[in-house]
């Protein structure tokens, strides 16, 4: 049997981490969107700064010249970590002061939360390996705390494993946009697509028969962060789970990748590179998505019917961010995070940076590489985001992502239909899914179980969010089948609800982390979106045709940025050449739905010195997967600085 449909716990925690790394928020049932956008990989925020409208197409664009890389001064003392203190399970924690505004260091500093696990073999220690978390908005501190085996033993022996919370995230002056009560209302009505986020701390597991569990890891550094003026950044909880960044798309035409190739095809963009052998795992072999009879149109109509409500929710989020975190919003772009990363490198005592970035973390890594190319020792970018596409054309990126999720879901359906051990749909999983989504739109089902909150119900938006969460890895397909079967055959939405809660950052006690808030703020600081809402309406229709099962649900993921009240003090949008850097290792997965393989190919073509390693799988992130080929190649590069041969494809 090709597919183990019986639930297995092996590898589940790794998959939980993968699905949180990247999350984006999209329009939900009735058109109400999640209050804080966790979704596109990059669309990333004081009321004293005005909203800037460009005369062409009414675009909101943070002001900074693309391509202008400037060395900026730092205030004295910002390259010194506080004393390391034990913080449980063999870990040490510290804080790092960094300038709030690198161009104006007199504005003061903010503190970043940092965590490390010392190298297991100190006599052979090579330095620090900094983990660049996804999202944006996921806590890197929580990831290191929750996943002690995030890297293989060979790597842990030789490096101190270091994580940090990016500014605005977790315990690093967390941005706040909504109260928990508002999130409970707004996020429950929206479909969340983890994209730009990779995170740890929340988990859901479903047995093949029944039941679901959800939990949130504890964060480092509780308490609201403080800005230089003494004001609070608004959030008192640390980020444990974060969505990936998903952007809304505009226009009916095909998007263009940074390398000039088209993103407008209705087939998966994850084409196998020249010389690679396609397999059953590759999107090229998956069946084309057929428009479900009635349901796709119904979903599109549902989103459009609730469009004004969605816009009102997005406006609420933007105003909430300004109300609670106005002083921080202009300083949250990926460029600021990259400059913070260089301060961290120096504070750790490393002349050159060794880093591993996943999902949105690859965007952060690529930005660092452009700003500081000669300060890199080794850099792995896994589940690659094309930063130029993400920052300058988030609509095209959303289109790629929608097609990627359609292709991955088609592959799941085909695998389920061909395996008698898959109980969902009883031989017709595609038809069963379309009927289930249509039924949930009209008649939501309850969450069952001894400790379940009986006031909560699962509708089509909740189900779609849960499905997207589980499409991040082939290893989670058995859980996806079990969750859908439980809902379809037994009217029990408990597993789907638990999985959807992961995407929204909801903890088991009903509180929320700040991953949604941070994702929204960082995305809107980085990305450019239209202010004309008619563009978003058109994109719902266009993307629904291209990706009938998921397109309408994710098309409005970036609309909060149309109402954004401030401009970013600085943001870097390209080019991304990193001239003068050592070889940078990119790792792309052919069927990755959240960061489609086309983006890895595009960034490989932009960087002046990069090698692309390919893994043939429907999985978001290769190093966290089971491929020995990938693990060996990444480990050898990090330790010995030896890259795999160009064109290497792992199966």
Short mmCIF file of C-alpha atoms in Angstrom, two decimals, residues 109-511:
data_model
loop_
_atom_site.label_atom_id
_atom_site.label_comp_id
_atom_site.label_asym_id
_atom_site.label_seq_id
_atom_site.Cartn_x
_atom_site.Cartn_y
_atom_site.Cartn_z
CA UNK A 109 16.25 51.12 21.13
CA UNK A 110 13.93 48.15 21.49
CA UNK A 111 14.76 44.76 22.99
CA UNK A 112 14.63 41.50 21.03
CA UNK A 113 14.15 38.15 22.76
CA UNK A 114 16.93 35.64 21.99
CA UNK A 115 17.34 31.97 22.91
CA UNK A 116 20.09 29.42 22.35
CA UNK A 117 21.01 25.80 22.88
CA UNK A 118 24.78 25.40 23.20
CA UNK A 119 26.70 23.09 20.87
CA UNK A 120 26.74 19.53 22.20
CA UNK A 121 30.43 19.10 21.30
CA UNK A 122 32.04 22.39 22.41
CA UNK A 123 35.55 21.22 21.49
CA UNK A 124 34.47 21.08 17.83
CA UNK A 125 32.13 24.08 17.89
CA UNK A 126 32.02 26.08 14.65
CA UNK A 127 29.95 29.01 15.90
CA UNK A 128 26.28 29.92 16.04
CA UNK A 129 23.56 28.76 13.65
CA UNK A 130 20.74 31.31 13.62
CA UNK A 131 17.28 30.00 12.80
CA UNK A 132 15.17 32.40 10.74
CA UNK A 133 11.54 31.61 11.48
CA UNK A 134 8.68 31.84 9.02
CA UNK A 135 5.38 33.62 9.03
CA UNK A 136 6.04 36.36 9.27
CA UNK A 137 4.88 36.52 12.84
CA UNK A 138 5.95 33.17 14.29
CA UNK A 139 8.12 33.14 17.39
CA UNK A 140 11.62 31.87 16.72
CA UNK A 141 12.17 31.65 20.47
CA UNK A 142 9.21 29.29 20.86
CA UNK A 143 10.39 27.17 17.94
CA UNK A 144 13.80 26.56 19.48
CA UNK A 145 12.17 25.87 22.83
CA UNK A 146 9.54 23.49 21.47
CA UNK A 147 11.57 21.58 18.87
CA UNK A 148 14.94 20.55 20.33
CA UNK A 149 15.65 18.35 17.29
CA UNK A 150 14.86 20.96 14.69
CA UNK A 151 18.35 20.28 13.29
CA UNK A 152 20.13 16.93 12.98
CA UNK A 153 22.57 15.81 15.66
CA UNK A 154 25.57 16.38 13.40
CA UNK A 155 24.61 20.05 13.22
CA UNK A 156 23.63 20.39 16.89
CA UNK A 157 27.01 19.00 17.90
CA UNK A 158 28.91 21.72 16.03
CA UNK A 159 26.74 24.83 16.44
CA UNK A 160 24.98 26.80 19.11
CA UNK A 161 21.39 26.78 17.82
CA UNK A 162 20.04 30.32 18.16
CA UNK A 163 16.54 31.65 17.70
CA UNK A 164 15.06 35.11 18.13
CA UNK A 165 11.72 36.86 17.95
CA UNK A 166 11.68 39.33 15.08
CA UNK A 167 10.64 42.85 16.09
CA UNK A 168 6.88 42.97 16.58
CA UNK A 169 6.69 39.23 17.24
CA UNK A 170 6.24 37.22 20.45
CA UNK A 171 8.37 38.68 23.22
CA UNK A 172 10.06 41.35 21.05
CA UNK A 173 7.84 44.45 21.46
CA UNK A 174 4.82 42.52 20.16
CA UNK A 175 2.48 44.40 17.89
CA UNK A 176 -1.21 44.31 18.79
CA UNK A 177 -4.16 44.84 16.49
CA UNK A 178 -7.12 43.04 18.09
CA UNK A 179 -8.26 41.93 21.50
CA UNK A 180 -8.78 38.22 22.14
CA UNK A 181 -12.52 38.81 22.08
CA UNK A 182 -12.27 40.44 18.66
CA UNK A 183 -10.10 37.60 17.38
CA UNK A 184 -12.58 35.03 18.61
CA UNK A 185 -15.21 36.74 16.48
CA UNK A 186 -13.21 37.79 13.45
CA UNK A 187 -10.85 34.83 13.04
CA UNK A 188 -13.57 32.25 13.51
CA UNK A 189 -15.22 33.53 10.37
CA UNK A 190 -12.20 33.43 8.12
CA UNK A 191 -10.17 30.94 6.20
CA UNK A 192 -6.53 31.04 7.24
CA UNK A 193 -3.82 29.98 4.86
CA UNK A 194 -0.45 29.45 6.45
CA UNK A 195 2.09 30.60 3.98
CA UNK A 196 4.66 32.99 5.05
CA UNK A 197 4.80 31.56 8.43
CA UNK A 198 6.54 28.71 10.02
CA UNK A 199 6.10 28.31 13.62
CA UNK A 200 6.07 26.15 16.61
CA UNK A 201 4.15 25.81 19.76
CA UNK A 202 0.66 24.85 18.72
CA UNK A 203 -0.24 21.36 17.77
CA UNK A 204 -3.23 19.34 16.79
CA UNK A 205 -3.35 15.61 16.45
CA UNK A 206 -6.24 13.48 15.35
CA UNK A 207 -6.64 9.78 15.84
CA UNK A 208 -8.00 7.86 12.88
CA UNK A 209 -11.13 7.07 14.83
CA UNK A 210 -11.92 10.31 16.61
CA UNK A 211 -10.72 13.13 18.79
CA UNK A 212 -8.43 16.06 18.43
CA UNK A 213 -5.98 17.76 20.70
CA UNK A 214 -4.58 21.20 20.52
CA UNK A 215 -1.92 22.82 22.64
CA UNK A 216 0.27 25.84 22.63
CA UNK A 217 3.89 25.96 23.64
CA UNK A 218 4.97 28.46 26.24
CA UNK A 219 6.76 31.55 25.07
CA UNK A 220 9.84 33.22 26.35
CA UNK A 221 9.70 36.61 27.95
CA UNK A 222 6.14 37.22 29.05
CA UNK A 223 4.87 40.76 29.33
CA UNK A 224 4.37 43.51 26.86
CA UNK A 225 7.45 44.90 25.17
CA UNK A 226 8.42 48.52 25.69
CA UNK A 227 9.15 51.10 23.05
CA UNK A 228 11.88 53.72 23.54
CA UNK A 229 9.30 56.30 24.64
CA UNK A 230 8.14 53.97 27.41
CA UNK A 231 4.84 53.03 25.78
CA UNK A 232 3.68 49.45 25.55
CA UNK A 233 3.60 47.69 22.21
CA UNK A 234 0.29 46.25 23.27
CA UNK A 235 0.48 42.50 23.61
CA UNK A 236 1.14 40.64 26.82
CA UNK A 237 1.43 37.16 25.36
CA UNK A 238 4.18 35.59 23.34
CA UNK A 239 3.71 34.27 19.85
CA UNK A 240 3.53 30.53 19.56
CA UNK A 241 1.86 30.00 16.25
CA UNK A 242 1.87 32.06 13.14
CA UNK A 243 0.26 32.02 9.78
CA UNK A 244 2.12 32.45 6.57
CA UNK A 245 1.76 35.36 4.56
CA UNK A 246 -0.81 35.21 1.81
CA UNK A 247 -1.57 38.09 -0.44
CA UNK A 248 -4.61 38.98 -2.42
CA UNK A 249 -4.23 39.15 -6.16
CA UNK A 250 -5.35 41.75 -8.59
CA UNK A 251 -6.18 41.67 -12.25
CA UNK A 252 -7.23 38.93 -14.59
CA UNK A 253 -3.92 38.60 -16.36
CA UNK A 254 -1.16 36.18 -15.54
CA UNK A 255 1.30 37.30 -12.91
CA UNK A 256 4.98 37.48 -13.80
CA UNK A 257 7.78 35.98 -11.79
CA UNK A 258 10.97 37.92 -11.21
CA UNK A 259 12.67 35.86 -13.88
CA UNK A 260 9.99 36.89 -16.37
CA UNK A 261 8.14 33.59 -16.49
CA UNK A 262 4.36 33.54 -16.25
CA UNK A 263 2.48 32.60 -13.11
CA UNK A 264 -0.87 32.56 -14.83
CA UNK A 265 -1.10 28.93 -15.85
CA UNK A 266 -3.90 26.92 -14.31
CA UNK A 267 -1.53 24.05 -13.70
CA UNK A 268 0.90 23.84 -10.83
CA UNK A 269 3.88 26.12 -11.03
CA UNK A 270 6.12 23.53 -9.44
CA UNK A 271 7.63 22.21 -12.61
CA UNK A 272 10.58 19.85 -12.29
CA UNK A 273 13.74 21.55 -13.53
CA UNK A 274 15.52 20.48 -16.65
CA UNK A 275 17.26 17.18 -16.07
CA UNK A 276 15.02 16.18 -13.17
CA UNK A 277 12.82 13.13 -13.33
CA UNK A 278 9.14 13.63 -12.63
CA UNK A 279 7.49 11.15 -10.28
CA UNK A 280 4.13 10.48 -8.74
CA UNK A 281 4.94 13.16 -6.20
CA UNK A 282 5.42 15.91 -8.74
CA UNK A 283 2.58 18.28 -9.54
CA UNK A 284 3.00 17.53 -13.22
CA UNK A 285 1.47 14.11 -12.64
CA UNK A 286 -1.48 15.28 -10.57
CA UNK A 287 -4.93 15.44 -12.14
CA UNK A 288 -6.15 18.82 -13.19
CA UNK A 289 -8.66 20.35 -10.83
CA UNK A 290 -12.18 20.13 -12.21
CA UNK A 291 -14.62 22.80 -11.21
CA UNK A 292 -16.94 21.14 -8.69
CA UNK A 293 -20.51 21.20 -9.88
CA UNK A 294 -22.13 24.20 -8.18
CA UNK A 295 -19.93 24.38 -5.09
CA UNK A 296 -17.08 26.49 -6.50
CA UNK A 297 -19.51 29.07 -7.82
CA UNK A 298 -21.36 28.98 -4.52
CA UNK A 299 -18.15 29.64 -2.60
CA UNK A 300 -17.25 32.53 -4.88
CA UNK A 301 -20.73 33.99 -4.49
CA UNK A 302 -20.53 33.53 -0.73
CA UNK A 303 -17.28 35.48 -0.51
CA UNK A 304 -18.53 38.23 -2.81
CA UNK A 305 -21.84 38.49 -0.96
CA UNK A 306 -19.93 39.14 2.24
CA UNK A 307 -17.37 41.43 0.65
CA UNK A 308 -18.49 44.59 2.46
CA UNK A 309 -18.36 42.78 5.77
CA UNK A 310 -14.89 41.53 4.96
CA UNK A 311 -13.77 45.06 4.11
CA UNK A 312 -15.21 46.32 7.39
CA UNK A 313 -13.29 43.63 9.28
CA UNK A 314 -10.07 44.53 7.49
CA UNK A 315 -10.60 48.20 8.25
CA UNK A 316 -11.12 47.24 11.91
CA UNK A 317 -7.82 45.38 11.94
CA UNK A 318 -5.91 48.30 10.41
CA UNK A 319 -7.43 50.77 12.87
CA UNK A 320 -6.71 48.42 15.75
CA UNK A 321 -3.05 48.15 14.75
CA UNK A 322 -2.82 51.94 14.66
CA UNK A 323 -4.62 52.31 17.98
CA UNK A 324 -2.49 49.82 19.90
CA UNK A 325 0.87 49.92 18.10
CA UNK A 326 1.14 53.17 16.13
CA UNK A 327 4.64 54.00 17.38
CA UNK A 328 5.99 50.63 16.21
CA UNK A 329 4.25 50.16 12.85
CA UNK A 330 6.68 52.14 10.64
CA UNK A 331 9.65 50.02 11.79
CA UNK A 332 8.50 46.45 11.11
CA UNK A 333 9.64 45.79 7.56
CA UNK A 334 11.87 42.85 6.64
CA UNK A 335 14.69 45.32 6.02
CA UNK A 336 14.62 46.32 9.69
CA UNK A 337 14.61 42.65 10.69
CA UNK A 338 17.63 41.99 8.44
CA UNK A 339 19.56 44.82 10.07
CA UNK A 340 18.60 43.42 13.47
CA UNK A 341 19.97 40.07 12.34
CA UNK A 342 23.35 41.62 11.64
CA UNK A 343 23.40 43.18 15.10
CA UNK A 344 22.64 39.73 16.51
CA UNK A 345 25.46 38.17 14.47
CA UNK A 346 27.96 40.60 15.92
CA UNK A 347 26.61 40.21 19.45
CA UNK A 348 27.03 36.43 19.19
CA UNK A 349 30.70 36.98 18.38
CA UNK A 350 30.57 35.59 14.85
CA UNK A 351 32.54 37.37 12.15
CA UNK A 352 30.24 35.85 9.54
CA UNK A 353 26.67 34.60 9.77
CA UNK A 354 25.61 30.97 9.53
CA UNK A 355 21.83 30.81 9.13
CA UNK A 356 18.97 28.55 8.12
CA UNK A 357 15.77 30.23 6.97
CA UNK A 358 12.45 28.55 6.24
CA UNK A 359 9.45 29.94 4.36
CA UNK A 360 9.25 33.67 5.17
CA UNK A 361 12.63 33.18 6.82
CA UNK A 362 14.05 32.77 3.31
CA UNK A 363 12.82 36.26 2.48
CA UNK A 364 14.52 37.58 5.57
CA UNK A 365 17.66 35.64 4.63
CA UNK A 366 17.68 36.90 1.04
CA UNK A 367 17.27 40.48 2.27
CA UNK A 368 20.18 40.03 4.68
CA UNK A 369 22.27 38.54 1.87
CA UNK A 370 21.67 41.60 -0.28
CA UNK A 371 22.43 44.06 2.51
CA UNK A 372 25.44 42.20 3.96
CA UNK A 373 26.71 39.71 1.34
CA UNK A 374 30.28 39.53 2.63
CA UNK A 375 29.18 38.84 6.21
CA UNK A 376 27.80 35.38 5.37
CA UNK A 377 29.58 32.12 6.16
CA UNK A 378 26.75 29.79 5.10
CA UNK A 379 23.06 30.35 4.43
CA UNK A 380 20.36 27.75 3.73
CA UNK A 381 17.04 29.01 2.35
CA UNK A 382 14.42 26.23 2.47
CA UNK A 383 10.83 26.56 1.16
CA UNK A 384 11.94 29.55 -0.84
CA UNK A 385 10.02 32.77 -1.21
CA UNK A 386 10.92 34.98 -4.15
CA UNK A 387 11.22 38.28 -2.25
CA UNK A 388 11.01 40.46 -5.31
CA UNK A 389 7.75 38.84 -6.36
CA UNK A 390 6.39 38.78 -2.83
CA UNK A 391 7.09 42.42 -2.08
CA UNK A 392 6.33 43.93 -5.46
CA UNK A 393 3.55 41.71 -6.82
CA UNK A 394 1.86 39.87 -3.93
CA UNK A 395 -1.18 39.22 -6.11
CA UNK A 396 0.84 37.08 -8.50
CA UNK A 397 2.30 35.23 -5.54
CA UNK A 398 -1.17 34.52 -4.16
CA UNK A 399 -2.14 33.11 -7.54
CA UNK A 400 0.85 30.77 -7.47
CA UNK A 401 -0.05 29.67 -3.99
CA UNK A 402 -3.70 29.02 -4.82
CA UNK A 403 -2.64 26.85 -7.75
CA UNK A 404 -0.20 25.04 -5.49
CA UNK A 405 -2.86 24.16 -2.94
CA UNK A 406 -5.21 23.00 -5.70
CA UNK A 407 -2.50 20.72 -7.09
CA UNK A 408 -1.62 19.30 -3.68
CA UNK A 409 -5.28 18.67 -2.87
CA UNK A 410 -5.82 16.99 -6.24
CA UNK A 411 -2.89 14.71 -5.43
CA UNK A 412 -4.39 13.91 -2.02
CA UNK A 413 -7.76 13.09 -3.59
CA UNK A 414 -6.16 10.85 -6.21
CA UNK A 415 -4.14 9.02 -3.56
CA UNK A 416 -7.19 8.56 -1.35
CA UNK A 417 -9.37 7.34 -4.22
CA UNK A 418 -6.83 4.69 -5.20
CA UNK A 419 -6.30 3.32 -1.70
CA UNK A 420 -8.97 1.18 -0.02
CA UNK A 421 -7.60 2.13 3.40
CA UNK A 422 -8.66 5.75 2.89
CA UNK A 423 -12.10 5.94 4.45
CA UNK A 424 -13.06 9.42 3.33
CA UNK A 425 -15.59 9.53 0.50
CA UNK A 426 -15.95 5.76 0.16
CA UNK A 427 -14.29 5.70 -3.22
CA UNK A 428 -15.29 9.21 -4.32
CA UNK A 429 -13.31 11.63 -2.11
CA UNK A 430 -13.53 14.51 -4.61
CA UNK A 431 -17.30 14.39 -4.79
CA UNK A 432 -17.58 13.85 -1.06
CA UNK A 433 -15.42 16.91 -0.33
CA UNK A 434 -17.37 19.21 -2.62
CA UNK A 435 -20.67 18.04 -1.14
CA UNK A 436 -19.32 18.43 2.41
CA UNK A 437 -18.16 22.01 1.82
CA UNK A 438 -21.53 22.87 0.28
CA UNK A 439 -23.35 21.31 3.22
CA UNK A 440 -21.21 23.08 5.82
CA UNK A 441 -21.92 26.42 4.17
CA UNK A 442 -25.64 25.88 4.75
CA UNK A 443 -25.58 23.79 7.92
CA UNK A 444 -22.47 24.06 10.12
CA UNK A 445 -21.75 21.09 12.37
CA UNK A 446 -20.85 21.03 16.05
CA UNK A 447 -17.61 20.25 17.78
CA UNK A 448 -17.99 17.07 19.80
CA UNK A 449 -16.03 15.52 22.61
CA UNK A 450 -15.98 15.50 26.41
CA UNK A 451 -14.15 18.81 26.80
CA UNK A 452 -15.31 20.43 23.56
CA UNK A 453 -16.75 23.93 23.49
CA UNK A 454 -20.28 23.11 22.36
CA UNK A 455 -20.93 26.75 21.45
CA UNK A 456 -18.52 26.51 18.53
CA UNK A 457 -19.49 25.18 15.13
CA UNK A 458 -17.60 24.27 11.97
CA UNK A 459 -18.67 25.86 8.70
CA UNK A 460 -17.12 25.77 5.24
CA UNK A 461 -14.52 28.44 6.06
CA UNK A 462 -13.32 26.55 9.11
CA UNK A 463 -13.10 23.33 7.11
CA UNK A 464 -11.15 24.98 4.29
CA UNK A 465 -8.72 26.47 6.80
CA UNK A 466 -8.14 23.03 8.35
CA UNK A 467 -7.65 21.40 4.95
CA UNK A 468 -5.06 24.00 3.96
CA UNK A 469 -3.21 23.44 7.24
CA UNK A 470 -2.87 19.74 6.45
CA UNK A 471 -1.81 20.24 2.84
CA UNK A 472 1.58 21.49 4.02
CA UNK A 473 2.91 17.95 4.10
CA UNK A 474 2.16 14.62 2.48
CA UNK A 475 2.81 13.03 5.85
CA UNK A 476 -0.35 14.74 7.13
CA UNK A 477 -2.65 13.37 4.44
CA UNK A 478 -3.84 10.49 6.67
CA UNK A 479 -4.90 13.04 9.29
CA UNK A 480 -6.66 15.05 6.58
CA UNK A 481 -8.59 11.97 5.47
CA UNK A 482 -9.54 11.15 9.07
CA UNK A 483 -10.68 14.72 9.81
CA UNK A 484 -12.84 14.90 6.70
CA UNK A 485 -14.32 11.44 7.30
CA UNK A 486 -15.20 12.35 10.87
CA UNK A 487 -17.03 15.46 9.65
CA UNK A 488 -18.70 13.80 6.69
CA UNK A 489 -19.76 10.48 8.19
CA UNK A 490 -20.33 11.49 11.81
CA UNK A 491 -21.06 15.25 11.72
CA UNK A 492 -18.16 15.79 14.12
CA UNK A 493 -16.11 18.90 13.42
CA UNK A 494 -13.74 18.57 16.39
CA UNK A 495 -10.63 17.72 14.38
CA UNK A 496 -11.30 20.35 11.72
CA UNK A 497 -11.85 22.98 14.42
CA UNK A 498 -8.64 22.09 16.26
CA UNK A 499 -6.64 22.34 13.04
CA UNK A 500 -8.25 25.65 12.08
CA UNK A 501 -7.39 27.01 15.52
CA UNK A 502 -3.74 26.33 14.76
CA UNK A 503 -3.87 28.69 11.82
CA UNK A 504 -5.42 31.53 13.80
CA UNK A 505 -3.03 31.32 16.78
CA UNK A 506 -5.80 30.31 19.19
CA UNK A 507 -4.60 28.61 22.34
CA UNK A 508 -6.40 25.81 24.13
CA UNK A 509 -7.62 28.23 26.82
CA UNK A 510 -9.26 30.47 24.21
CA UNK A 511 -6.60 33.19 24.23
#
